[in-house]
Amino acid sequence: MNTSTAAALVPLLPFLAAAAILLTGRRAPGFVRPLAVLPTLGAAGLAVLVAVRQGGEEPIRAATTLADPGDAQFTISLALHLDGFAVLVAVLVAVVASCVQLYSTGYMRGDARYPSYAALISLFTAAMLLVVYADDLIVLLVGWEVMGICSYFLVGHYWETSAARAASLKAFLVTKLGDVPFLIGILVLAADAGTFRISTIVTRLTSSLSSFELEQPTLVALLLLGGVAGKSAQVPLHTWLPDAMAGPTPVSALIHAATMVAAGVYLVARLLPVFVASTAALVVLAVMAAVTMLGSALAALAQDDVKRVLAYSTIGQLGFMSGALAVADREAAVFHLLTHGAFKALLFLGAGVLIHTAGTGSLAAMARLRGLKEKAPDAFWTMTIGLLALAAIPPFSGFFSKEAVIGAAEHAALEEAGHGAEAAVAPVAAGWIVLVAGLVTALLTAAYAARLWLVAFHDPVGARTDPVPTGEGASPVMIAMLWLLALPSLLLGLAYGVLPDWFDGGSLAPTLTTSVLATGVALVGGIAAYAAWRRAYESDRLIDPGPALLGPLHRHAVVGFHLDALYAAAFVRPVRAAARLVRFLDRAVIDAYVRASAAAPGWLGAVTRRAQTGNVQSYLSVLVTGSLVLALAAVLVAAGG
């Protein structure tokens, strides 16, 4: 099997699995689990094979024409582009999806809608893999939109609850809001470049032998950023992601670690020369990343629900990736995407075991449970690894990738040649924005990671009084997935010396300055969280250190700084008012006209029917009366003449 054939099978296998489950799931439920797991595992194996064969060498390309409008420039092709970035991200997607499918066989055990759930997970995986491998903007758009509809159904899996229904609708509408400018941006980019092929566009923009330039680089970049902000949950289109926690926990792991939200960052990495062509676009991206990082970290520090803490954490980590791209360093961005995918999948699946054991996702409720750490030791140890990686404590994977991002920002701020080939052209302003925001966010990230760990698991003075609910524990397959994902969360960062072979030779090694600064502020954040938590325990107050750490910001941070309320006032209420007006006009004017039009023939018929009495004397009387009237009228006319 050649490499391009193996690559084509990577998204095809989960797609065929989804189709088979949807067609046979009700009639043969015993085959659902094998169909959900085995094709995804096969896709993961093939993705690894493709990555090994590609080996960071020259990109491998293959294409077949899907639509030929008669203009070769705008031919739509099912094209594959296998470079170092694509093959590594595909491995991440397939491996995490396999872990989620295996984990779900235990977590969703007994769920009556498991067949449709498993089919949608497979389709979700296939769509993301298509986005990763696609070399055609229209084909990429297909995978992009399929992920959107899959997220709608999966977030709303528990549709009998109002929270799930509202969250699924919100996720769909907010991401579609970003997809409108995204589609326009794709069309404008293709019109400027004369092709839908991504590799051709990038080659024309980066080749020293080409004089090609985009006519409207800022417009194209900003339009594309609309879709990126929606898919990757960046300010101002990030509000759907915390609410999406109403879906099953394995779905959250898949969305946050390997699909959907990673798509926007990956797209900017693929089309980075388009953004580099506009300094204004890079500065806008830097500001968006900085606001996203800081706002989400503050919000995470105030949340009570474990999954919402992790959701805001994802938004912030995506902000780090966007920040790396804002300083034109896609190596650092994709490196952080890979490590984040590993430890965030671990954290969500660990949270699933924790919630399964505690019977609640509330930190306040968990804080009253005695012996939760002993009841869920696997969740405790694996989440400890994941949280240390999230807080960027060495030698865990998050340390190396986050330092690569902050180091890239430092190089841009100091006008040095950074890691990537385009890093030297990054705006200085973007470098300083990302550097300062990144360091502050590193402090806040360590603080909320320490808060979650301390509140959920630790009881230094024996204040917890409630027993852990007795019930069925996590299944062995769920525990196995935790330890499997713990390995890359611990060790993947050490691959920074090998990964540059896939990353165009860029250096990902952390610098001494950024390592000392970022690790120092992370330790300060963790120590501050511990001190506030310990003080709360000793004073018999609420054991959550969040309010003490945030002070007056806490009441704003806990509701996401009122952005939902702002959007409701600015957009939702006016739209509803307009809908009520249209409904009134429809009923009072349009419906009245339609009803009158329908009733008029009836009224005319009723009048006519009254004249047809069947009485001859009546007819003669009317005839004589009419004749007299006509005669009188004739006389009057003659007299007047």
XYZ file of C-alpha atoms in Angstrom:
641
model
C 0.000 0.000 0.000
C 1.515 3.330 -1.037
C 1.476 6.339 1.270
C -1.233 8.324 -0.529
C -3.587 5.321 -0.489
C -2.967 4.804 3.229
C -3.644 8.509 3.819
C -6.907 8.333 1.863
C -8.048 5.464 4.080
C -7.403 7.410 7.280
C -10.559 9.593 7.031
C -12.430 7.010 4.938
C -12.422 4.249 7.582
C -14.259 6.212 10.306
C -16.626 7.613 7.671
C -17.566 4.114 6.517
C -17.922 3.068 10.155
C -20.352 5.937 10.745
C -22.420 4.922 7.719
C -22.469 1.261 8.753
C -23.540 2.072 12.319
C -26.333 4.358 11.157
C -27.617 1.693 8.747
C -27.355 -1.341 11.004
C -27.184 -0.030 14.591
C -30.831 -0.672 15.440
C -31.036 -4.089 13.791
C -27.663 -5.391 14.990
C -26.715 -3.523 18.200
C -24.049 -6.090 19.025
C -21.926 -4.845 16.110
C -22.006 -1.179 17.139
C -19.026 -1.277 19.490
C -16.721 -3.161 17.085
C -17.761 -0.827 14.260
C -17.101 2.189 16.451
C -13.720 1.076 17.750
C -11.972 -1.053 15.123
C -12.128 1.324 12.098
C -10.947 4.222 14.256
C -8.066 2.121 15.573
C -7.285 1.165 11.982
C -7.268 4.835 11.008
C -4.898 5.578 13.900
C -2.542 2.828 12.778
C -2.568 4.090 9.203
C -2.019 7.692 10.393
C 1.079 6.551 12.275
C 2.260 4.648 9.188
C 1.791 7.747 7.009
C 3.671 9.903 9.534
C 6.583 7.461 9.653
C 6.774 7.247 5.878
C 6.525 10.998 5.429
C 9.214 11.481 8.067
C 9.249 15.255 7.833
C 10.549 15.135 4.285
C 9.090 16.850 1.220
C 5.263 16.945 1.209
C 3.451 14.041 -0.436
C 0.584 15.113 -2.691
C -2.197 13.285 -4.507
C -5.350 14.590 -6.153
C -8.373 13.568 -8.179
C -10.764 16.038 -9.815
C -14.226 16.344 -8.302
C -15.631 19.264 -10.294
C -14.269 21.028 -13.370
C -16.125 24.269 -14.166
C -14.155 24.698 -17.385
C -11.587 26.979 -15.800
C -8.568 24.987 -14.638
C -7.828 27.617 -11.998
C -11.017 26.864 -10.096
C -11.111 23.100 -10.385
C -12.261 21.437 -7.163
C -10.133 18.412 -6.310
C -10.105 15.739 -3.662
C -6.477 16.582 -2.941
C -4.181 15.429 -0.142
C -1.205 17.377 1.172
C 0.944 15.372 3.568
C 3.599 17.544 5.164
C 5.097 17.284 8.629
C 2.347 19.323 10.256
C -0.489 17.391 8.645
C 0.768 13.901 9.442
C 1.472 14.687 13.110
C -1.888 16.380 13.680
C -3.615 13.435 11.968
C -1.901 11.054 14.411
C -3.151 13.193 17.319
C -6.726 13.228 15.981
C -6.858 9.496 15.275
C -5.248 8.438 18.560
C -7.437 10.679 20.717
C -10.548 9.600 18.779
C -9.615 5.956 19.347
C -9.206 6.593 23.074
C -12.576 8.366 23.163
C -14.327 5.527 21.338
C -12.808 2.940 23.668
C -13.568 5.046 26.756
C -17.150 5.502 25.556
C -17.776 1.750 25.491
C -17.605 1.936 29.286
C -18.845 5.466 29.928
C -21.914 5.173 27.669
C -22.718 1.625 28.726
C -26.492 1.243 28.914
C -27.233 4.431 26.939
C -30.116 3.720 24.563
C -28.765 6.212 22.015
C -25.239 4.816 21.962
C -25.460 3.682 18.267
C -26.170 7.207 17.011
C -23.577 8.591 19.432
C -20.884 6.212 18.176
C -21.759 6.952 14.539
C -21.507 10.706 15.104
C -18.152 10.343 16.889
C -16.839 8.394 13.881
C -18.205 10.997 11.445
C -16.739 13.775 13.587
C -13.340 12.069 13.446
C -13.533 11.558 9.683
C -14.416 15.222 9.125
C -11.457 16.484 11.172
C -9.073 14.114 9.419
C -10.380 15.412 6.101
C -9.633 18.980 7.239
C -6.114 17.961 8.271
C -5.179 16.199 5.038
C -7.153 18.335 2.535
C -5.266 20.476 0.044
C -8.398 22.039 -1.461
C -10.250 24.856 0.277
C -13.697 23.614 -0.777
C -13.008 20.048 0.390
C -11.640 21.470 3.636
C -14.839 23.504 3.981
C -16.893 20.301 3.686
C -15.053 18.722 6.621
C -15.275 22.021 8.501
C -19.082 22.150 8.192
C -19.609 18.431 8.875
C -17.829 18.945 12.200
C -20.251 21.745 12.976
C -23.344 19.588 12.494
C -21.758 16.674 14.398
C -21.037 18.959 17.353
C -24.671 20.118 17.285
C -25.990 16.575 17.652
C -23.332 15.393 20.112
C -23.566 18.383 22.446
C -27.336 17.864 22.406
C -27.063 14.121 23.034
C -29.073 14.462 26.252
C -31.756 16.384 24.347
C -34.359 15.691 27.034
C -32.619 18.329 29.194
C -33.118 22.015 28.421
C -29.405 22.716 29.048
C -28.320 20.294 26.314
C -30.855 21.643 23.825
C -29.833 25.234 24.470
C -26.102 24.410 24.365
C -26.319 22.523 21.066
C -28.282 25.322 19.430
C -25.889 27.946 20.781
C -22.846 26.035 19.538
C -24.378 25.684 16.090
C -25.477 29.312 15.739
C -22.305 30.909 17.117
C -19.992 28.801 14.956
C -22.187 29.424 11.902
C -21.954 33.143 12.624
C -18.216 32.843 12.178
C -18.543 30.569 9.154
C -20.285 33.262 7.064
C -17.211 35.544 6.806
C -15.067 32.415 6.631
C -16.812 31.262 3.448
C -16.543 34.736 1.953
C -12.858 34.780 2.857
C -12.272 31.463 1.087
C -13.939 32.774 -2.070
C -12.026 36.075 -1.985
C -8.744 34.224 -1.405
C -9.426 31.838 -4.286
C -10.369 34.742 -6.558
C -7.138 36.574 -5.666
C -4.944 33.479 -5.989
C -6.771 31.927 -8.934
C -6.988 28.520 -7.274
C -8.564 26.582 -4.402
C -5.384 24.553 -3.816
C -3.826 25.452 -0.462
C -0.316 24.291 -1.349
C -0.365 26.342 -4.552
C -1.433 29.486 -2.685
C 1.247 28.996 -0.023
C 3.951 28.279 -2.615
C 3.103 31.405 -4.600
C 3.257 33.545 -1.480
C 6.505 32.124 -0.116
C 8.554 31.375 -3.214
C 11.423 33.780 -3.813
C 10.947 33.244 -7.543
C 7.324 34.352 -7.490
C 6.146 37.960 -7.655
C 2.604 36.997 -6.685
C 0.889 39.090 -4.005
C -2.652 39.080 -2.698
C -4.643 42.118 -3.721
C -6.552 42.284 -0.421
C -4.469 40.406 2.201
C -5.953 42.178 5.241
C -9.542 41.628 4.113
C -8.912 37.954 3.365
C -7.126 37.349 6.682
C -9.795 39.083 8.764
C -12.613 37.226 7.002
C -10.875 33.910 7.656
C -10.365 34.915 11.289
C -14.146 35.070 11.678
C -14.409 31.343 11.070
C -11.318 30.656 13.170
C -12.769 32.604 16.116
C -15.975 30.575 15.896
C -14.450 27.126 15.506
C -11.537 27.649 17.895
C -13.636 29.532 20.470
C -11.697 32.783 20.463
C -13.060 36.121 21.640
C -15.694 37.255 20.760
C -17.164 33.922 19.523
C -15.987 31.749 22.418
C -19.124 31.688 24.548
C -20.499 28.456 23.066
C -17.677 26.268 24.354
C -18.303 26.376 28.141
C -22.009 25.688 27.569
C -21.133 22.723 25.352
C -20.188 20.869 28.539
C -23.850 19.795 28.665
C -22.880 16.970 26.295
C -21.293 13.652 27.323
C -17.801 13.979 28.793
C -16.081 11.895 26.049
C -17.540 14.312 23.482
C -15.986 17.185 25.411
C -12.636 15.403 25.325
C -12.845 14.925 21.559
C -13.961 18.491 20.814
C -11.385 20.107 23.110
C -8.390 17.896 22.385
C -8.390 16.839 18.753
C -11.329 18.088 16.678
C -13.442 21.187 16.133
C -11.549 23.744 18.205
C -8.177 22.586 16.862
C -9.401 23.090 13.291
C -9.222 26.883 13.405
C -5.672 26.968 14.748
C -4.598 24.328 12.243
C -6.101 26.293 9.348
C -4.206 29.456 10.286
C -1.019 27.379 10.539
C -1.621 25.976 7.049
C -2.386 29.414 5.587
C 0.084 31.385 7.714
C 1.691 33.138 4.692
C -1.722 34.668 3.958
C -1.762 36.218 7.436
C 1.915 37.189 7.319
C 1.096 39.225 4.211
C -0.872 41.613 6.452
C 0.742 43.197 9.501
C -2.658 44.491 10.604
C -4.103 40.974 10.579
C -1.261 39.673 12.777
C -1.798 42.472 15.289
C -5.552 41.765 15.340
C -4.786 38.074 15.877
C -2.380 38.960 18.705
C -4.964 41.145 20.450
C -7.628 38.465 20.021
C -5.265 35.847 21.459
C -4.256 38.047 24.409
C -7.824 38.928 25.394
C -8.834 35.282 25.007
C -5.955 34.036 27.152
C -6.462 36.463 29.998
C -10.262 36.459 30.062
C -10.598 32.688 29.919
C -7.974 32.138 32.633
C -9.796 34.520 34.979
C -13.111 32.824 34.196
C -11.611 29.369 34.801
C -10.463 30.478 38.236
C -14.073 31.285 39.176
C -15.970 28.255 37.818
C -17.489 25.665 40.138
C -18.090 22.896 37.587
C -15.015 20.785 36.777
C -15.807 20.560 33.078
C -16.380 24.309 32.782
C -12.978 24.928 34.397
C -11.429 22.708 31.734
C -13.521 24.340 29.001
C -12.249 27.818 29.830
C -8.794 26.297 30.088
C -9.102 25.049 26.512
C -10.110 28.512 25.332
C -6.994 29.933 26.993
C -4.659 27.305 25.560
C -6.083 27.919 22.100
C -5.267 31.550 22.771
C -1.627 30.509 23.318
C -1.657 28.751 19.934
C -3.216 31.805 18.266
C -0.583 33.947 19.947
C 2.194 31.835 18.468
C 0.623 32.255 15.036
C 0.306 36.012 15.616
C 4.107 36.152 15.904
C 4.330 33.980 12.781
C 5.659 30.848 14.484
C 3.558 27.930 13.357
C 6.052 25.401 14.720
C 5.387 26.545 18.286
C 1.631 26.741 17.644
C 1.349 23.202 16.292
C 3.702 21.842 18.957
C 1.408 23.264 21.642
C -1.602 21.912 19.754
C -0.089 18.410 19.952
C 0.828 18.495 23.641
C -2.438 20.187 24.580
C -4.378 17.519 22.712
C -2.752 14.840 24.851
C -3.104 16.404 28.300
C -6.533 17.968 27.692
C -7.964 14.638 26.506
C -6.489 13.115 29.659
C -8.027 15.805 31.863
C -11.505 15.476 30.389
C -11.529 11.698 30.512
C -10.134 11.864 34.050
C -12.890 14.326 34.928
C -15.369 11.786 33.579
C -14.080 9.152 36.007
C -14.033 11.712 38.824
C -17.634 12.781 38.157
C -18.640 9.137 37.750
C -17.219 8.396 41.213
C -18.366 11.557 43.004
C -21.804 11.637 41.422
C -21.388 15.353 40.709
C -19.252 17.743 38.696
C -19.454 20.552 41.239
C -16.215 21.418 43.027
C -18.189 22.702 46.002
C -19.917 19.326 46.307
C -16.670 17.395 45.805
C -15.050 19.468 48.544
C -17.446 17.902 51.056
C -16.708 14.314 49.996
C -14.393 12.401 52.294
C -11.855 10.053 50.679
C -12.511 10.929 47.042
C -8.809 10.565 46.241
C -8.805 7.021 47.645
C -12.037 6.116 45.856
C -10.706 7.287 42.470
C -6.912 6.845 42.668
C -6.447 6.492 38.916
C -8.301 9.736 38.280
C -6.231 11.430 40.982
C -2.832 10.402 39.656
C -3.579 10.872 35.970
C -5.288 14.218 36.504
C -2.278 15.277 38.566
C -0.094 14.573 35.543
C -2.510 16.410 33.264
C -2.764 19.448 35.522
C 1.015 19.682 35.893
C 1.284 19.603 32.097
C -1.423 22.273 31.859
C 0.395 24.448 34.397
C 3.606 24.050 32.326
C 5.694 22.588 35.124
C 8.874 20.862 33.876
C 9.399 18.165 32.714
C 5.756 17.678 31.700
C 4.817 18.184 28.055
C 3.012 21.496 28.488
C 6.188 23.121 29.777
C 8.103 22.628 26.532
C 5.310 23.662 24.182
C 4.239 26.687 26.220
C 7.848 27.833 26.494
C 8.113 27.508 22.714
C 5.154 29.897 22.373
C 6.485 32.405 24.894
C 9.957 32.132 23.384
C 8.537 32.890 19.943
C 6.806 35.972 21.365
C 10.076 37.052 22.975
C 11.915 36.763 19.651
C 9.242 38.822 17.898
C 9.215 41.466 20.629
C 12.986 41.835 20.438
C 12.955 41.769 16.624
C 15.003 38.606 16.476
C 14.684 35.778 13.973
C 12.424 33.309 15.708
C 11.743 29.624 15.264
C 9.733 29.716 12.063
C 10.688 30.777 8.571
C 8.271 33.745 8.747
C 9.002 34.738 12.360
C 11.369 37.565 11.404
C 8.488 39.484 9.796
C 6.194 39.331 12.828
C 5.219 42.785 14.144
C 7.022 43.891 17.294
C 3.706 45.008 18.784
C 2.287 41.526 18.328
C 5.326 40.060 20.063
C 4.962 42.260 23.135
C 1.203 41.711 23.345
C 1.566 37.923 23.241
C 4.589 37.875 25.556
C 2.993 39.916 28.348
C -0.385 38.183 28.051
C 1.309 34.779 27.930
C 3.263 35.350 31.141
C 0.211 36.620 33.049
C -1.861 33.728 31.717
C 0.828 31.256 32.786
C 0.433 32.529 36.359
C -3.378 32.287 36.223
C -3.272 28.855 34.590
C -1.154 27.433 37.389
C -3.506 29.041 39.920
C -6.704 27.485 38.551
C -4.995 24.123 37.952
C -3.823 24.092 41.592
C -7.289 25.193 42.758
C -9.009 22.320 40.946
C -6.510 19.773 42.276
C -6.657 20.996 45.859
C -10.415 21.456 46.123
C -11.284 18.144 44.465
C -8.804 15.851 46.197
C -7.276 17.265 49.379
C -8.493 17.676 52.966
C -5.649 18.759 55.281
C -7.716 19.244 58.444
C -10.323 16.506 58.078
C -13.166 18.954 57.422
C -14.928 16.822 54.814
C -18.021 15.146 56.193
C -19.954 13.488 53.352
C -19.191 9.936 52.219
C -18.426 9.280 48.574
C -21.556 7.834 46.930
C -21.401 4.082 46.588
C -22.049 2.833 43.094
C -20.548 1.166 40.094
C -16.965 2.278 39.598
C -15.257 3.215 36.378
C -14.779 0.335 33.975
C -11.272 -1.056 33.283
C -11.280 0.331 29.732
C -11.916 3.838 31.063
C -8.987 3.528 33.477
C -6.755 2.103 30.745
C -7.401 5.134 28.512
C -6.362 7.462 31.325
C -2.978 5.820 31.741
C -2.490 5.561 27.982
C -2.961 9.332 27.602
C -0.836 10.023 30.679
C 2.261 8.841 28.794
C 2.290 11.563 26.083
C 1.160 14.129 28.672
C 4.317 13.320 30.581
C 6.784 12.593 27.784
C 5.676 14.285 24.554
C 7.383 17.539 25.434
C 10.742 15.783 25.403
C 10.268 15.250 21.654
C 11.091 18.908 20.964
C 14.497 17.755 19.757
C 12.971 15.374 17.194
C 9.839 17.230 16.057
C 11.703 19.984 14.183
C 12.435 17.353 11.523
C 8.688 17.516 10.792
C 8.565 21.277 11.398
C 10.786 22.617 8.626
C 13.840 22.529 10.871
C 12.649 25.149 13.373
C 14.001 25.067 16.900
C 11.502 24.292 19.657
C 13.922 24.181 22.583
C 12.899 26.527 25.421
C 15.182 29.471 26.053
C 16.653 30.117 29.494
C 14.989 33.522 29.877
C 11.463 32.414 29.039
C 11.864 29.183 31.003
C 12.828 31.021 34.171
C 10.143 33.677 33.734
C 7.277 31.369 32.804
C 8.125 28.677 35.345
C 8.604 31.329 38.010
C 5.208 32.923 37.440
C 3.590 29.464 37.281
C 5.053 28.615 40.683
C 3.834 31.939 42.045
C 0.334 31.179 40.770
C 0.316 27.700 42.283
C 1.655 28.917 45.625
C -0.892 31.757 45.748
C -3.732 29.290 45.112
C -2.420 26.979 47.832
C -2.072 29.812 50.343
C -5.618 31.068 49.693
C -7.027 27.534 49.872
C -5.210 26.749 53.126
C -6.322 30.013 54.700
C -9.930 29.304 53.740
C -9.741 25.849 55.317
C -8.217 27.075 58.549
C -10.791 29.837 58.955
C -13.716 27.444 58.381
C -14.915 29.513 55.459
C -15.688 28.266 51.971
C -12.752 26.166 50.871
C -12.731 27.547 47.329
C -9.768 29.945 46.986
C -11.186 31.464 43.790
C -13.086 34.348 45.435
C -10.075 35.292 47.559
C -7.743 35.244 44.562
C -10.038 37.202 42.233
C -11.522 39.623 44.748
C -14.138 41.909 43.175
C -13.535 40.311 39.760
C -14.974 36.998 40.958
C -18.659 37.838 40.475
C -17.937 38.980 36.934
C -15.609 36.120 36.058
C -18.029 33.443 37.232
C -20.500 34.506 34.515
C -17.896 34.951 31.807
C -17.737 38.739 32.271
C -21.404 39.044 31.269
C -20.748 38.481 27.581
C -23.805 36.258 27.252
C -25.948 38.978 28.824
C -24.378 41.556 26.506
C -25.062 39.433 23.431
C -28.600 38.779 24.636
C -29.227 42.530 24.955
C -27.468 43.469 21.723
C -28.612 40.662 19.440
C -31.035 38.131 20.929
C -33.654 40.541 22.253
C -33.740 42.755 19.123
C -34.096 39.659 16.946
C -36.902 38.340 19.122
C -38.613 41.751 19.052
C -38.329 41.809 15.268
C -39.738 38.300 15.153
C -42.718 39.376 17.275
C -43.309 42.341 14.949
C -43.172 40.126 11.888
C -45.547 37.693 13.557
C -47.993 40.536 14.306
C -47.803 41.829 10.712
C -48.246 38.319 9.440
C -51.397 37.810 11.475
C -52.885 41.326 11.364
C -52.112 42.255 7.765
C -51.061 39.341 5.585
C -53.333 36.734 7.156
C -56.216 39.266 7.211
C -55.768 39.911 3.493
C -55.587 36.203 2.715
C -58.649 35.447 4.834
C -60.575 38.349 3.214
C -59.603 37.135 -0.263
C -60.867 33.694 0.615
C -64.085 35.030 2.191
C -65.037 37.559 -0.554
C -66.341 34.943 -3.031
C -68.446 33.512 -0.227
C -69.905 36.906 0.573
C -70.654 37.573 -3.121
C -72.241 34.175 -3.449
C -74.430 34.814 -0.407
C -75.691 38.074 -1.914
C -76.309 36.429 -5.264
C -78.029 33.498 -3.629
C -80.539 35.829 -1.933
C -81.588 37.184 -5.338
C -82.361 33.681 -6.618
C -85.569 33.007 -4.623
C -87.476 30.960 -7.287
C -90.606 33.190 -6.867
C -91.900 34.362 -10.308
C -93.851 37.266 -8.784
C -90.667 38.544 -7.155
C -88.796 38.342 -10.441
C -91.631 40.262 -12.273
C -91.708 42.892 -9.536
C -87.964 43.451 -9.815
C -88.215 43.563 -13.623
C -91.051 46.128 -13.605
C -89.300 48.212 -10.967
C -86.093 48.172 -12.968
C -87.907 49.126 -16.168
C -89.587 52.056 -14.444
C -86.267 53.237 -13.058
C -84.644 53.054 -16.499
C -87.586 54.872 -18.125
C -87.475 57.624 -15.517
C -83.765 57.978 -16.017
C -84.216 58.288 -19.781
C -86.845 61.006 -19.359
C -84.633 62.964 -17.015
C -81.712 62.736 -19.412
C -83.873 63.880 -22.334
C -85.286 66.783 -20.325
C -81.868 67.860 -19.303
C -80.647 67.802 -22.939
